PDB file of C-alpha atoms and ligand atoms in Angstrom:
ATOM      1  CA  UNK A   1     -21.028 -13.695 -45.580  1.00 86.00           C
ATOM      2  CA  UNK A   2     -20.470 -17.382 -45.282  1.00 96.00           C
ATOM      3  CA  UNK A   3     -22.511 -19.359 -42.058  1.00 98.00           C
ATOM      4  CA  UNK A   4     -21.894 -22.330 -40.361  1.00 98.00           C
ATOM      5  CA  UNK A   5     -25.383 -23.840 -40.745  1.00 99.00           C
ATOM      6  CA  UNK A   6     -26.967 -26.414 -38.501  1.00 99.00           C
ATOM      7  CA  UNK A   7     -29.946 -28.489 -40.500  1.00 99.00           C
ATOM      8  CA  UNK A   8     -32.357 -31.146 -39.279  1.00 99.00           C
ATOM      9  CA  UNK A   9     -35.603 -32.211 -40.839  1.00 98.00           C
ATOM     10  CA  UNK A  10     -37.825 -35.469 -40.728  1.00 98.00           C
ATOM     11  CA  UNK A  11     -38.753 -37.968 -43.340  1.00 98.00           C
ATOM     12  CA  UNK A  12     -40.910 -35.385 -44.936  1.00 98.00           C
ATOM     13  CA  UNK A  13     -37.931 -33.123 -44.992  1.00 98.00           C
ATOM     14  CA  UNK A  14     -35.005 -34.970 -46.522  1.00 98.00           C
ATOM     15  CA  UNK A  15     -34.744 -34.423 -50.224  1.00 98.00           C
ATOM     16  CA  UNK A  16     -35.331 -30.803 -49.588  1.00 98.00           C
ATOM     17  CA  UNK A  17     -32.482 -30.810 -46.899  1.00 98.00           C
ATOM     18  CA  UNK A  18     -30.335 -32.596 -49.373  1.00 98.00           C
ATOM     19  CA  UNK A  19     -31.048 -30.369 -52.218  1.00 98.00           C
ATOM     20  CA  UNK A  20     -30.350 -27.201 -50.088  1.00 99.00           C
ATOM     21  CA  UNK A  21     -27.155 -28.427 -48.402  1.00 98.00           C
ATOM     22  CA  UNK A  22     -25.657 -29.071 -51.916  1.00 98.00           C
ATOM     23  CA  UNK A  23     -26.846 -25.581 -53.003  1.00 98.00           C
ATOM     24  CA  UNK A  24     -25.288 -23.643 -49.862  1.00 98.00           C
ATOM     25  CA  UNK A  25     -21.661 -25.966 -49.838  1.00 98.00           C
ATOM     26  CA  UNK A  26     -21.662 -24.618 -53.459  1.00 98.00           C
ATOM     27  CA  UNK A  27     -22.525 -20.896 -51.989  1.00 98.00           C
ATOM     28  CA  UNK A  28     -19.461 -21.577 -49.594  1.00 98.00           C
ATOM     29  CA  UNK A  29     -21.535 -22.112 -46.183  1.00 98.00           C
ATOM     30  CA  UNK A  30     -20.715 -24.974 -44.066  1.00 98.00           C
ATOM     31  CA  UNK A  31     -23.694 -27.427 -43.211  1.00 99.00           C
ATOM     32  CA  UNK A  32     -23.589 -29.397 -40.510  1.00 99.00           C
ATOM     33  CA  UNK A  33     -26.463 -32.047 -41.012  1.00 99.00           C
ATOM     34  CA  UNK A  34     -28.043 -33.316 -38.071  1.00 98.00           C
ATOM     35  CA  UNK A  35     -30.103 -36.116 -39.995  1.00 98.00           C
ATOM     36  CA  UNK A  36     -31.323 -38.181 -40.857  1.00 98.00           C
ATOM     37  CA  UNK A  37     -29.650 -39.254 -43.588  1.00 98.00           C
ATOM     38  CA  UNK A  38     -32.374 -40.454 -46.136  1.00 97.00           C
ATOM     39  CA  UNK A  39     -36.201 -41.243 -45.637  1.00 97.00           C
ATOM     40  CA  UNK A  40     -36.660 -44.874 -45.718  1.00 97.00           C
ATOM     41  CA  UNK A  41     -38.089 -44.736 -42.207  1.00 98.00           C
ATOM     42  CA  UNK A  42     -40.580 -42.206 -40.275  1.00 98.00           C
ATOM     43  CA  UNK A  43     -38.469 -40.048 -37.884  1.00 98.00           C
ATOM     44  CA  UNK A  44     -40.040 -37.964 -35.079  1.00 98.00           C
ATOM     45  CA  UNK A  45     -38.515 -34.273 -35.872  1.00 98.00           C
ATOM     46  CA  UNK A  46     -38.031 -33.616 -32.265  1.00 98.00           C
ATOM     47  CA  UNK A  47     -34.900 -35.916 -32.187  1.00 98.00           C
ATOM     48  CA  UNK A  48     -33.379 -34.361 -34.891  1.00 98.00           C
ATOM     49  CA  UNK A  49     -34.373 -30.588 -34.835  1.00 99.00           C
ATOM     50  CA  UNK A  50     -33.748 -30.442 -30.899  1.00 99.00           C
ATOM     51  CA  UNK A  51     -29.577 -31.126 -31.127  1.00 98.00           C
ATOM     52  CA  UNK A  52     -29.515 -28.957 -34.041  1.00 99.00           C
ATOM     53  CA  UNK A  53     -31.530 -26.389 -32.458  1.00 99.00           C
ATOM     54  CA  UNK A  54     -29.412 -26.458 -29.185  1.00 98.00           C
ATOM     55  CA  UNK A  55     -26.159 -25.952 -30.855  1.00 99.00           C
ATOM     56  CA  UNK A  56     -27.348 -22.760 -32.388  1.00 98.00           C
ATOM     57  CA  UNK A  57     -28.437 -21.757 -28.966  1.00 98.00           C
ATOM     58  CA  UNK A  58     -25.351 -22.814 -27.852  1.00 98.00           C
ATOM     59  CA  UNK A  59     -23.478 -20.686 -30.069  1.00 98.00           C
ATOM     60  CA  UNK A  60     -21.810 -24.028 -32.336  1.00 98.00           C
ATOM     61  CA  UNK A  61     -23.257 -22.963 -35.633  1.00 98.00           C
ATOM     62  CA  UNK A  62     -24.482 -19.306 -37.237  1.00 98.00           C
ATOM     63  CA  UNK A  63     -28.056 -20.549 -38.838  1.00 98.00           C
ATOM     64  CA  UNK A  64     -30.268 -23.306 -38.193  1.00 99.00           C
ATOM     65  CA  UNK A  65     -32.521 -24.846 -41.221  1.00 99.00           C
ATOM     66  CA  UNK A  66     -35.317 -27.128 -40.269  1.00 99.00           C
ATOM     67  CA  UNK A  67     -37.750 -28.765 -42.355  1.00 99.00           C
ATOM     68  CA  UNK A  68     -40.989 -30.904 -41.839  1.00 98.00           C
ATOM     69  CA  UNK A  69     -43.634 -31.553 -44.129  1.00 98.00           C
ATOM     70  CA  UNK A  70     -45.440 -28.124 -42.895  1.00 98.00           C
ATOM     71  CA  UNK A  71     -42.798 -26.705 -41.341  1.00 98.00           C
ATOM     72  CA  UNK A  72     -44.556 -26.550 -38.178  1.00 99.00           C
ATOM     73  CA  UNK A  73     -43.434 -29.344 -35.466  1.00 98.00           C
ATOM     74  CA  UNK A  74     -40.121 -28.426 -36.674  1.00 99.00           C
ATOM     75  CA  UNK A  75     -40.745 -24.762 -35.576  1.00 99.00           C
ATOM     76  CA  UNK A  76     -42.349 -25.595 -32.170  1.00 98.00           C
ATOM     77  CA  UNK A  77     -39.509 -27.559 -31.619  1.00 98.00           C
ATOM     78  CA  UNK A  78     -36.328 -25.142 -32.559  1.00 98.00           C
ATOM     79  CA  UNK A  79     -38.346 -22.388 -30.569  1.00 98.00           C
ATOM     80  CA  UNK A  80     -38.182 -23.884 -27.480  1.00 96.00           C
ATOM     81  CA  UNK A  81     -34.340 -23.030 -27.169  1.00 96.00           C
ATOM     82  CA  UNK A  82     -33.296 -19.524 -25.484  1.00 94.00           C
ATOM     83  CA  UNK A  83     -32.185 -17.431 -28.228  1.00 96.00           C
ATOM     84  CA  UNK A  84     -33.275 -18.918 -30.861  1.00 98.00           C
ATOM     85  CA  UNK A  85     -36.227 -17.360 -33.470  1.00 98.00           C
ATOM     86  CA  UNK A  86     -37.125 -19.936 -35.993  1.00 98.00           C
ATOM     87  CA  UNK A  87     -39.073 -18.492 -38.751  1.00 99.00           C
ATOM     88  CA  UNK A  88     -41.462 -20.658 -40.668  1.00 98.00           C
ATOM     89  CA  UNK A  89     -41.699 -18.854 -44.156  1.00 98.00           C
ATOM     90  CA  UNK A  90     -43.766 -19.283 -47.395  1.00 98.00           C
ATOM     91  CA  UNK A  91     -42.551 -16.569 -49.222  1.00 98.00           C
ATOM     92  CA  UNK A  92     -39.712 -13.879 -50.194  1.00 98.00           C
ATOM     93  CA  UNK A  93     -41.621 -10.865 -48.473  1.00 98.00           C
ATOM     94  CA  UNK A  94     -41.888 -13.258 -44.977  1.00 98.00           C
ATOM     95  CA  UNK A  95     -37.938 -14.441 -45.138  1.00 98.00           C
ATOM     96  CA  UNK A  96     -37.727 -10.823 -45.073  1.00 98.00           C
ATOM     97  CA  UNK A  97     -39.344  -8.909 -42.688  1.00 98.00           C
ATOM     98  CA  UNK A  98     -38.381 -12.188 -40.811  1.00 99.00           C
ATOM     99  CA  UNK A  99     -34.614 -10.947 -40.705  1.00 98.00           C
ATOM    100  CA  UNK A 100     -35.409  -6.871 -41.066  1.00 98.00           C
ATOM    101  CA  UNK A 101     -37.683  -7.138 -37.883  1.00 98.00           C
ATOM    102  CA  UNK A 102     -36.637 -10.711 -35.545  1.00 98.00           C
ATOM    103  CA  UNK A 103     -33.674 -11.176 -36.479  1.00 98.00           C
ATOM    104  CA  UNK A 104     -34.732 -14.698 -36.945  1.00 99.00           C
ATOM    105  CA  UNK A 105     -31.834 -17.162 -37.007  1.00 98.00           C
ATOM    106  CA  UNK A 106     -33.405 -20.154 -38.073  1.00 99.00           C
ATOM    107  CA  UNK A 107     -35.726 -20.987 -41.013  1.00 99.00           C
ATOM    108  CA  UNK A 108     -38.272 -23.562 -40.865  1.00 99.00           C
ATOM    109  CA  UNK A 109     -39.633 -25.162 -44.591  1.00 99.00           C
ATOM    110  CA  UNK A 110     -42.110 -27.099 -45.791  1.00 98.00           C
ATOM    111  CA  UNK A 111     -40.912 -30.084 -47.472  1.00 98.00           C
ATOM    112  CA  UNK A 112     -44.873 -30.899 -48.505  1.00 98.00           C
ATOM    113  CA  UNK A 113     -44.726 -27.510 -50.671  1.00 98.00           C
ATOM    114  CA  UNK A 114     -41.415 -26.529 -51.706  1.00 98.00           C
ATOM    115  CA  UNK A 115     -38.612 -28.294 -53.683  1.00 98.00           C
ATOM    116  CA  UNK A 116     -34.948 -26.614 -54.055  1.00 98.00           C
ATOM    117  CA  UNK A 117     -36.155 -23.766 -57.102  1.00 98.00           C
ATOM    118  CA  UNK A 118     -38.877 -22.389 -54.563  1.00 98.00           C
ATOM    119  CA  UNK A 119     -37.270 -22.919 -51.804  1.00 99.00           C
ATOM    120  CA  UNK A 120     -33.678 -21.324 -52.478  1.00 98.00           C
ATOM    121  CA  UNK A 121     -35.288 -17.739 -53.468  1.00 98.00           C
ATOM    122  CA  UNK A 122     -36.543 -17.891 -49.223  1.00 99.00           C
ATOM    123  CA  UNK A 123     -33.278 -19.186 -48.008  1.00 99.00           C
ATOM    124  CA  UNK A 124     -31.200 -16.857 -50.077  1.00 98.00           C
ATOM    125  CA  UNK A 125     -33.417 -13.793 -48.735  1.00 98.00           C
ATOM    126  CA  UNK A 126     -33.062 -14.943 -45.265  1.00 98.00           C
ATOM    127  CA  UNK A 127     -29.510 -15.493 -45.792  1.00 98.00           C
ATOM    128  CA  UNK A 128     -28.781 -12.263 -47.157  1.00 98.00           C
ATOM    129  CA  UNK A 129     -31.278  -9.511 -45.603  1.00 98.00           C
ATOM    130  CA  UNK A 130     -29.470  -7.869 -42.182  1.00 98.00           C
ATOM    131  CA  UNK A 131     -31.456  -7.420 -38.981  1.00 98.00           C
ATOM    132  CA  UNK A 132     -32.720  -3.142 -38.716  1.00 98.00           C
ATOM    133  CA  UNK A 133     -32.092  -3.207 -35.020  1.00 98.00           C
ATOM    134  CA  UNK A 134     -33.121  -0.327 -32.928  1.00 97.00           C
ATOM    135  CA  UNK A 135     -36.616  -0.423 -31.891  1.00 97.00           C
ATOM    136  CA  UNK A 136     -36.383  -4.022 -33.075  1.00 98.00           C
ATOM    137  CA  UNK A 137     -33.558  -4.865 -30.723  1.00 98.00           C
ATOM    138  CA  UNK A 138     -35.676  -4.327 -27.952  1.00 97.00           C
ATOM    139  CA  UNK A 139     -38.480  -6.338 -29.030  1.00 97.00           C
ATOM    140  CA  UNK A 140     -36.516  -9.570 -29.461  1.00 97.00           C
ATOM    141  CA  UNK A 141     -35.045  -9.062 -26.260  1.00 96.00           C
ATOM    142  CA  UNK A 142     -38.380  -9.537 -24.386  1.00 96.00           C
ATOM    143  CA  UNK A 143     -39.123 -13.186 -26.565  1.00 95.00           C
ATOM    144  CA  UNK A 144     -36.413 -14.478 -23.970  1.00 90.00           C
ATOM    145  CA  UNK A 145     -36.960 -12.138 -20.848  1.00 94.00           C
ATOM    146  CA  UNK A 146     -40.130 -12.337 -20.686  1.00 95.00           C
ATOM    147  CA  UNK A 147     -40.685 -15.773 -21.393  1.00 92.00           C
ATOM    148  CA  UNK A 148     -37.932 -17.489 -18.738  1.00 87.00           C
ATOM    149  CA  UNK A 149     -39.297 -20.259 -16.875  1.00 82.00           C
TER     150      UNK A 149
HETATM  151  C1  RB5 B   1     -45.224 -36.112 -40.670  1.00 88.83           C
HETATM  152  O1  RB5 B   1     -46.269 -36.864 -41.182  1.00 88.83           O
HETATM  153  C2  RB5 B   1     -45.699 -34.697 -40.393  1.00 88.83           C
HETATM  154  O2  RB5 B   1     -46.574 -34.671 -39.319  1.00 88.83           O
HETATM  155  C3  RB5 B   1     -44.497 -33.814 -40.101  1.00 88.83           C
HETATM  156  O3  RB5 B   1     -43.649 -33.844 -41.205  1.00 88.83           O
HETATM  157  C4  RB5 B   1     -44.750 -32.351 -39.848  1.00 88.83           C
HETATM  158  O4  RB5 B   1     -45.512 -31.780 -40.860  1.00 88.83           O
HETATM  159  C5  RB5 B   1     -45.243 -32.013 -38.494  1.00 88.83           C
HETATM  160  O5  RB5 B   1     -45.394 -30.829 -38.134  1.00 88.83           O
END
């Protein structure tokens, strides 16, 4: 199935974000790129990742790809946004379980460890695996219920 994907990294993130949107446009997924456009200057991940991050919640795009140089600020940030369950992923068996059990709609990467061969094998799991629902359902549910301000 083809997505309309959202993606937003920092300086640490860029190459990878370049090499991946080339790879999914020639998958047939749309990207919409939320920046920044190359890394000749240091870019605080919050400015980029939180737009992205709120169109996903808002229902504008399918997926959401971030990517940082651990993956993690990018996470914090795309997590703060009802709805959305950004999974930070290292391998095939996480990108996985990540979709089979949370249903997670956004991937974070880390742009210190990965380049496009090792990271396409994670995307293209998490791309491809469907959510189990049932008692899963449930469980995801809470994340925002419980957690409302
Ligand atoms: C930037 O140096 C680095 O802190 C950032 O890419 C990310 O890893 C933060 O979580």
């Amino acid at each position: 199935m083809s997505e309309r994907i959202a993606m937003a990294t920092d300086h640490r993130g860029v190459v990878l974000k370049d090499a991946l949107k080339q790879r999914l446009e020639q998958k047939g997924h749309e990207v919409v790129d939320f920046g920044p456009a190359d890394d000749s200057a240091s870019v605080d991940y919050p400015d980029t990742v939180a737009p992205a991050a709120r169109a996903l919640a808002q229902g504008e795009v399918s997926r959401l790809i971030v990517i940082c140089g651990t993956g993690l600020g990018v996470m914090y940030t795309a997590n703060r946004f009802p709805g959305v369950r950004t999974a930070l992923v290292h391998d095939v068996e996480t990108a996985e379980l990540a979709r089979q059990h949370n249903d997670a709609n956004g991937l974070a990467l880390s742009g210190n460890r990965l380049d496009l061969e090792s990271a396409w094998p994670l995307v293209e799991t998490w791309l491809e695996t469907p959510f189990e629902g049932g008692r899963h359902q449930a469980r995801i549910e809470k994340i925002d219920s419980l957690t409302r301000p």
